[in-house]
Coordinates of N, CA and C in Angstrom, one line a residue:
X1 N 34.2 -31.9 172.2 CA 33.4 -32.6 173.2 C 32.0 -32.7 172.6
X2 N 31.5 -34.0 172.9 CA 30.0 -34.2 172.2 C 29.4 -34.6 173.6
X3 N 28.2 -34.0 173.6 CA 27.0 -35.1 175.0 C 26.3 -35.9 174.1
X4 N 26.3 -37.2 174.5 CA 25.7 -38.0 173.6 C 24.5 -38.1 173.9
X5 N 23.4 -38.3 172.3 CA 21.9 -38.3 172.2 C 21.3 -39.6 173.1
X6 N 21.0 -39.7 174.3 CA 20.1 -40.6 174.9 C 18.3 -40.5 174.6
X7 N 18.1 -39.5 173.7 CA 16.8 -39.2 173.7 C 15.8 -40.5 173.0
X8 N 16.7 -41.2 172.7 CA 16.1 -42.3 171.9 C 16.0 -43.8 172.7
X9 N 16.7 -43.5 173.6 CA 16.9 -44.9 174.7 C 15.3 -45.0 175.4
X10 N 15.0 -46.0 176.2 CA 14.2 -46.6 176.8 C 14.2 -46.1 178.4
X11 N 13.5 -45.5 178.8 CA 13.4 -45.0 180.4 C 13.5 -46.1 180.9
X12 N 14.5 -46.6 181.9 CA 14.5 -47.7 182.7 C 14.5 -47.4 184.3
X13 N 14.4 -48.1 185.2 CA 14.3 -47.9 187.0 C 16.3 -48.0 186.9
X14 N 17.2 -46.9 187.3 CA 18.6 -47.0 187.0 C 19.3 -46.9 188.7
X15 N 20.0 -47.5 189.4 CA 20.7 -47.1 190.5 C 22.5 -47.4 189.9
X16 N 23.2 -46.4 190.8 CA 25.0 -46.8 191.0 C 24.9 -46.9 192.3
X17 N 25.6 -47.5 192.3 CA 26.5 -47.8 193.6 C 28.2 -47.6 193.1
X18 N 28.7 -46.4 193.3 CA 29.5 -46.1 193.1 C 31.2 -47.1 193.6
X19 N 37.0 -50.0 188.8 CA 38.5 -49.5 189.3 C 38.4 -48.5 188.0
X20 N 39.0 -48.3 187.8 CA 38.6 -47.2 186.7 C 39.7 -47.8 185.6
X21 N 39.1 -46.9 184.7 CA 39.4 -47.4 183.0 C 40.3 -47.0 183.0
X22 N 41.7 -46.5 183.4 CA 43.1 -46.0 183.2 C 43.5 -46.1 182.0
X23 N 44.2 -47.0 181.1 CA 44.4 -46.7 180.0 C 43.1 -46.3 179.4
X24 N 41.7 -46.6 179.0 CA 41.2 -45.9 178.3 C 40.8 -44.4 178.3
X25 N 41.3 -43.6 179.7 CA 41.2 -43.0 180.1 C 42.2 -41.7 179.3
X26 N 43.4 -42.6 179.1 CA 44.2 -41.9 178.4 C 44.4 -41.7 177.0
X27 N 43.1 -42.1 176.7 CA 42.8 -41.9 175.2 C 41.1 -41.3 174.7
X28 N 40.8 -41.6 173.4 CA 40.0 -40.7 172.8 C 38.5 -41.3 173.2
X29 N 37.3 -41.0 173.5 CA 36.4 -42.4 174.1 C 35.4 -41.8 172.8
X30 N 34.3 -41.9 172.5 CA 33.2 -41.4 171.9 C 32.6 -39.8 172.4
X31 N 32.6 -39.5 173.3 CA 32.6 -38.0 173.9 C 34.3 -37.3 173.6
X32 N 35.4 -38.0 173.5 CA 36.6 -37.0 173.4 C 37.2 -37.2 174.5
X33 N 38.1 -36.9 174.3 CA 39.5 -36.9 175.8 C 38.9 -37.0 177.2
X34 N 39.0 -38.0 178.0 CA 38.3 -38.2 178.8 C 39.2 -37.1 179.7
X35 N 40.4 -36.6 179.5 CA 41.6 -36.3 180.6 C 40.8 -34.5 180.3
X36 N 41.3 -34.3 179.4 CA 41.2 -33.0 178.4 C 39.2 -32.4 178.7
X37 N 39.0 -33.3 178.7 CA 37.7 -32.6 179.2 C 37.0 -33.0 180.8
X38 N 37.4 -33.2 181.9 CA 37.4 -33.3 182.8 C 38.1 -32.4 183.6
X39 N 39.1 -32.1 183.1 CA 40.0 -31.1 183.5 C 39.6 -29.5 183.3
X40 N 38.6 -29.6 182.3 CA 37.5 -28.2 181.5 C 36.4 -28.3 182.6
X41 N 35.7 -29.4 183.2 CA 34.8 -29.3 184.1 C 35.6 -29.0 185.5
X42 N 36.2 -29.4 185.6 CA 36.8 -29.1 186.9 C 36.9 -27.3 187.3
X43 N 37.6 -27.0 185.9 CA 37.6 -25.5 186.2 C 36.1 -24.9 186.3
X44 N 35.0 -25.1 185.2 CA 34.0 -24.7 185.5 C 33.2 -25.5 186.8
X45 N 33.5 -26.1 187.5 CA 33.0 -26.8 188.9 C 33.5 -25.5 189.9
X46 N 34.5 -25.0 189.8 CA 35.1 -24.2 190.5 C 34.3 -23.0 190.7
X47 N 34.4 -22.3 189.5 CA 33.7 -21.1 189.2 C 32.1 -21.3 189.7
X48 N 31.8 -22.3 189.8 CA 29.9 -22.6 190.2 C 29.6 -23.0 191.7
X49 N 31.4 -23.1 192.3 CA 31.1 -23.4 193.6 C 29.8 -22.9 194.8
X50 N 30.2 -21.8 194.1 CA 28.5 -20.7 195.2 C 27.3 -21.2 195.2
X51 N 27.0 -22.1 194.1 CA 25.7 -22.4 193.3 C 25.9 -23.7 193.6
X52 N 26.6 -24.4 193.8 CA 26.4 -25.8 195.1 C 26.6 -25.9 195.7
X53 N 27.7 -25.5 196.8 CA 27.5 -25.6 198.6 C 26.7 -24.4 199.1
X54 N 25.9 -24.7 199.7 CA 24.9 -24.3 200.4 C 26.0 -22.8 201.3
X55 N 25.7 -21.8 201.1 CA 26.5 -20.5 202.5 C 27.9 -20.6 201.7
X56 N 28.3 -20.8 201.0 CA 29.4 -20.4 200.3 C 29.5 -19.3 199.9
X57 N 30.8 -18.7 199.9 CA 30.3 -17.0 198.9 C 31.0 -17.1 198.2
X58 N 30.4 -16.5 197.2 CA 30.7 -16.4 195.3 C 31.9 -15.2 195.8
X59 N 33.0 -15.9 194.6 CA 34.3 -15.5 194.6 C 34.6 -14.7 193.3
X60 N 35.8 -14.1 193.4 CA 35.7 -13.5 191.8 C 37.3 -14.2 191.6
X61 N 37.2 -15.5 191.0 CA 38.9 -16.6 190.9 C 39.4 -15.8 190.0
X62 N 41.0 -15.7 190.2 CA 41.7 -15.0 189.8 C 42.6 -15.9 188.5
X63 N 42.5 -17.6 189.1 CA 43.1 -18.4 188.7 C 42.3 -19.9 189.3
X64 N 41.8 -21.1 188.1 CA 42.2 -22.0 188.7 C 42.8 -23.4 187.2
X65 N 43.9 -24.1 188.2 CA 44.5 -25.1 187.0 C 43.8 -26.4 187.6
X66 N 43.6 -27.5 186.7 CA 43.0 -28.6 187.1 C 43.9 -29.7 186.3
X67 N 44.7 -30.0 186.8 CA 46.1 -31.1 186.3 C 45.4 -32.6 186.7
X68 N 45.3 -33.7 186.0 CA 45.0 -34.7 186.0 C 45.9 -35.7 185.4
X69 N 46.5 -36.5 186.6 CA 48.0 -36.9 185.9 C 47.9 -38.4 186.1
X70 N 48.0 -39.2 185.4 CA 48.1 -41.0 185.2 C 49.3 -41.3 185.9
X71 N 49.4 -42.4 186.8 CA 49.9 -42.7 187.7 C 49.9 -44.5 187.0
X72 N 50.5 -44.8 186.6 CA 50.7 -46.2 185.7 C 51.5 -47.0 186.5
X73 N 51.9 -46.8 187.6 CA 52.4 -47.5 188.7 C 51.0 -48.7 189.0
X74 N 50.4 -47.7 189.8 CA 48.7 -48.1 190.6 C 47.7 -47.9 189.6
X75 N 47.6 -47.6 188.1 CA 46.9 -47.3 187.7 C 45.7 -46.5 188.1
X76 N 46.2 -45.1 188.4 CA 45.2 -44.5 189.3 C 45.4 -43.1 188.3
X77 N 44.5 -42.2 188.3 CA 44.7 -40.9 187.8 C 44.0 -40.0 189.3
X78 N 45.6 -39.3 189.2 CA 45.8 -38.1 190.3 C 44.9 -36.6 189.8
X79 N 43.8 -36.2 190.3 CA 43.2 -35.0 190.1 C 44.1 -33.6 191.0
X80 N 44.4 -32.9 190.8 CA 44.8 -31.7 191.7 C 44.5 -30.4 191.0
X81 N 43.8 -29.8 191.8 CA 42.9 -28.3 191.1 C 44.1 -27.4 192.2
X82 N 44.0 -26.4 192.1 CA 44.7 -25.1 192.3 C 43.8 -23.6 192.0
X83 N 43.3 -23.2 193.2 CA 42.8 -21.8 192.9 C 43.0 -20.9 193.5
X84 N 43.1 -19.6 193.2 CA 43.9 -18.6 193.6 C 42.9 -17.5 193.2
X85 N 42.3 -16.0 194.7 CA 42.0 -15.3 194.6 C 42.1 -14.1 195.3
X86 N 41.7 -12.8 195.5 CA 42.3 -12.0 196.2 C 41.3 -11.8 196.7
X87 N 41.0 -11.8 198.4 CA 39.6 -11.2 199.2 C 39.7 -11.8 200.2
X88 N 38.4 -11.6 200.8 CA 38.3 -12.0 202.7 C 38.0 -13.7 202.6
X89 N 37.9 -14.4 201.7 CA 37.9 -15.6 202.3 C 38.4 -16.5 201.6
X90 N 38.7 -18.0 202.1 CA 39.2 -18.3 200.9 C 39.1 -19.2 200.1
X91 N 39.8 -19.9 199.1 CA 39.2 -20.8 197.9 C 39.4 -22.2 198.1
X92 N 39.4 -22.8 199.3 CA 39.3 -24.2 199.5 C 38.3 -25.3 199.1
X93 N 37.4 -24.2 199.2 CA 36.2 -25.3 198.8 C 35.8 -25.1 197.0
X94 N 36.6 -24.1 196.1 CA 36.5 -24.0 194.7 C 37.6 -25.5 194.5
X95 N 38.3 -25.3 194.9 CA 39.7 -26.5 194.9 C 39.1 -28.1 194.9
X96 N 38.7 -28.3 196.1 CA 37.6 -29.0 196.6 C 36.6 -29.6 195.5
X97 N 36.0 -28.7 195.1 CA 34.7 -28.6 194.4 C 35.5 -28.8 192.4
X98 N 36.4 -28.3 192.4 CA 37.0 -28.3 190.8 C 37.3 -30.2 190.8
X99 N 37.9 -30.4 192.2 CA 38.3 -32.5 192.0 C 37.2 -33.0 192.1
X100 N 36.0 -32.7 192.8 CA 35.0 -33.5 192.8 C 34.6 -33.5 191.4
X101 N 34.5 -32.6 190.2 CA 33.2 -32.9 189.3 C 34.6 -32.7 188.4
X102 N 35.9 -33.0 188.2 CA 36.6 -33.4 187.7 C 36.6 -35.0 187.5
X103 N 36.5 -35.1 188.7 CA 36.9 -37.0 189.1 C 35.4 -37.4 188.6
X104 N 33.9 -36.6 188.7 CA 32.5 -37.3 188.6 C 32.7 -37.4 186.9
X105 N 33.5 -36.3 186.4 CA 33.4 -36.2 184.9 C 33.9 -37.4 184.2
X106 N 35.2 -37.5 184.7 CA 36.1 -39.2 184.5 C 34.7 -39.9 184.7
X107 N 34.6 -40.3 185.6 CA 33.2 -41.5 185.7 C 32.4 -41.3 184.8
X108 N 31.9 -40.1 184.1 CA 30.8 -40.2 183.7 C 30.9 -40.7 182.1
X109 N 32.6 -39.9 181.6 CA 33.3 -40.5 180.3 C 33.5 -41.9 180.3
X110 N 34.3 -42.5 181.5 CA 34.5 -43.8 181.0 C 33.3 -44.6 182.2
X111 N 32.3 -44.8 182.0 CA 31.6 -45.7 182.8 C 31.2 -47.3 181.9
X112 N 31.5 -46.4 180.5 CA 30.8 -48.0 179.5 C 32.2 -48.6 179.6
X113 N 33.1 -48.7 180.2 CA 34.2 -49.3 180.1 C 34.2 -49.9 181.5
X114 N 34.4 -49.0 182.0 CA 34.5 -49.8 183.7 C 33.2 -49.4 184.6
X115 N 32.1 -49.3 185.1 CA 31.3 -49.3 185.9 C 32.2 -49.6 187.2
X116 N 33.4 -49.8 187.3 CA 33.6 -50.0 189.0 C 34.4 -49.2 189.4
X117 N 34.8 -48.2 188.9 CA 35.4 -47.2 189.1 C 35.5 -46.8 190.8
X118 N 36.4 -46.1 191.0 CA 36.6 -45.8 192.6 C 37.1 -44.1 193.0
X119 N 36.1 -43.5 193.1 CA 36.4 -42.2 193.6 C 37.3 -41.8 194.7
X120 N 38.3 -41.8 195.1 CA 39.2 -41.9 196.0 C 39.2 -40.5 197.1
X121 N 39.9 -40.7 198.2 CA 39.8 -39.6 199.0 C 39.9 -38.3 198.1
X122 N 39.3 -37.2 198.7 CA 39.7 -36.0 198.1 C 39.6 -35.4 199.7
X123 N 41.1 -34.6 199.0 CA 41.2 -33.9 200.7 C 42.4 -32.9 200.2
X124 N 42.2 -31.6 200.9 CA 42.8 -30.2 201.1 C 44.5 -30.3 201.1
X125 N 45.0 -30.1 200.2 CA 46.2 -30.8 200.7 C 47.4 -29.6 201.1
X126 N 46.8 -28.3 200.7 CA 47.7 -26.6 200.9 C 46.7 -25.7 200.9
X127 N 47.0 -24.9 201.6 CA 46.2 -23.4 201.4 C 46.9 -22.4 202.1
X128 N 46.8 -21.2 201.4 CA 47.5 -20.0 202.1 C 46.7 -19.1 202.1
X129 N 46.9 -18.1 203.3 CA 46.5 -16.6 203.2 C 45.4 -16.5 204.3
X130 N 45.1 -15.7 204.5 CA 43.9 -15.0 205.7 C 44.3 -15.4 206.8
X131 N 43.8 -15.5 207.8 CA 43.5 -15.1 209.7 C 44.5 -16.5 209.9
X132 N 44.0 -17.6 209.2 CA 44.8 -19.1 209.7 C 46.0 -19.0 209.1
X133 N 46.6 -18.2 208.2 CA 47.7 -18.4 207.6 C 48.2 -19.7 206.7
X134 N 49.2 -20.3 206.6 CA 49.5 -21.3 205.6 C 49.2 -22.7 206.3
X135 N 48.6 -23.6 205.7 CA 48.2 -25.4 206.2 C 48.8 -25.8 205.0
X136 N 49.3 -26.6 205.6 CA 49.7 -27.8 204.7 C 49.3 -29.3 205.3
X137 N 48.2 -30.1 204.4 CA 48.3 -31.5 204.8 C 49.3 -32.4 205.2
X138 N 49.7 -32.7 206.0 CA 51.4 -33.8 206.5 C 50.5 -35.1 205.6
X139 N 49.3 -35.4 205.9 CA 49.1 -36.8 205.5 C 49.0 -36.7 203.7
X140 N 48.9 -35.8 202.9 CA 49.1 -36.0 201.5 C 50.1 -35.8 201.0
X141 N 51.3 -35.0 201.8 CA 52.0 -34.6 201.0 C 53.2 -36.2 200.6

C-alpha cells in the first residue's frame, strides 16, 4: 500500500457531495488492492472505535474479520465486519465503525475512477450476548 504524494499539487477551494468503480475495484489501482486494503482499514477502524464515537468504551477485540465481497449481479461490493469480544458491553458499534471506514476507504481508492460512488445503507444485521440477548435484523437478512 502506497499514500500518494499530494505535496506537490496546488491548494484548491475542494467540496464532495457524496456508482462505484466495481470492476476496478477488483483490481490493482496505483495505491494497491482497493479490496485487500479496505478490508485492513476496516479492521483498524474497529480497534479506534473509542477514539471516534463520542462515550463509547474502549474494548479489548478478541476478533474482528472485514469480508468485502463483489456482487457482479448489481455491481455492488457487500462490506460485512464481524467482531467478537468478552465483557460488559458490546461490539456493535466496532462492527459498525470497521464498514463505515471500510466502505470510506473504497471511495477514497477508487474516486479518480468514479467520483459518483454510493455509500449504501449500513445497518446492524446480528449481535449476540449481554442483558438483550441475540437480534437479528429480519430486514437484512
Amino acid at each position: 500500500a502506497v499514500m500518494v504524494d499530494v505535496s506537490g499539487k496546488p491548494d484548491t477551494v475542494r467540496f464532495a457531495v457524496a456508482t462505484e468503480a466495481f470492476e476496478q475495484a477488483k483490481t490493482a489501482t496505483k495505491k494497491g488492492s482497493p479490496i485487500m486494503i479496505a478490508e485492513l482499514a476496516g479492521i483498524m477502524g474497529a480497534k479506534k472505535t473509542s477514539d471516534l464515537i463520542p462515550l463509547c468504551h474502549p474494548l479489548p477485540l478478541s476478533n474482528v474479520k472485514v469480508e468485502i465481497s463483489p456482487d457482479a449481479a448489481l455491481s455492488r461490493l457487500h462490506v460485512t465486519a464481524r467482531a467478537k469480544t468478552t465483557g460488559k458491553t458490546g461490539v456493535e458499534m466496532e462492527a459498525l465503525t470497521a464498514v463505515s471506514v471500510a466502505c470510506l476507504t473504497l471511495y477514497d481508492m477508487l474516486k479518480a475512477i468514479d467520483k459518483s460512488m454510493v455509500i449504501g445503507a449500513i445497518t446492524l444485521r446480528e449481535k449476540a450476548g449481554g442483558k438483550s440477548g441475540h437480534f437479528t435484523n429480519e430486514q437484512t437478512t
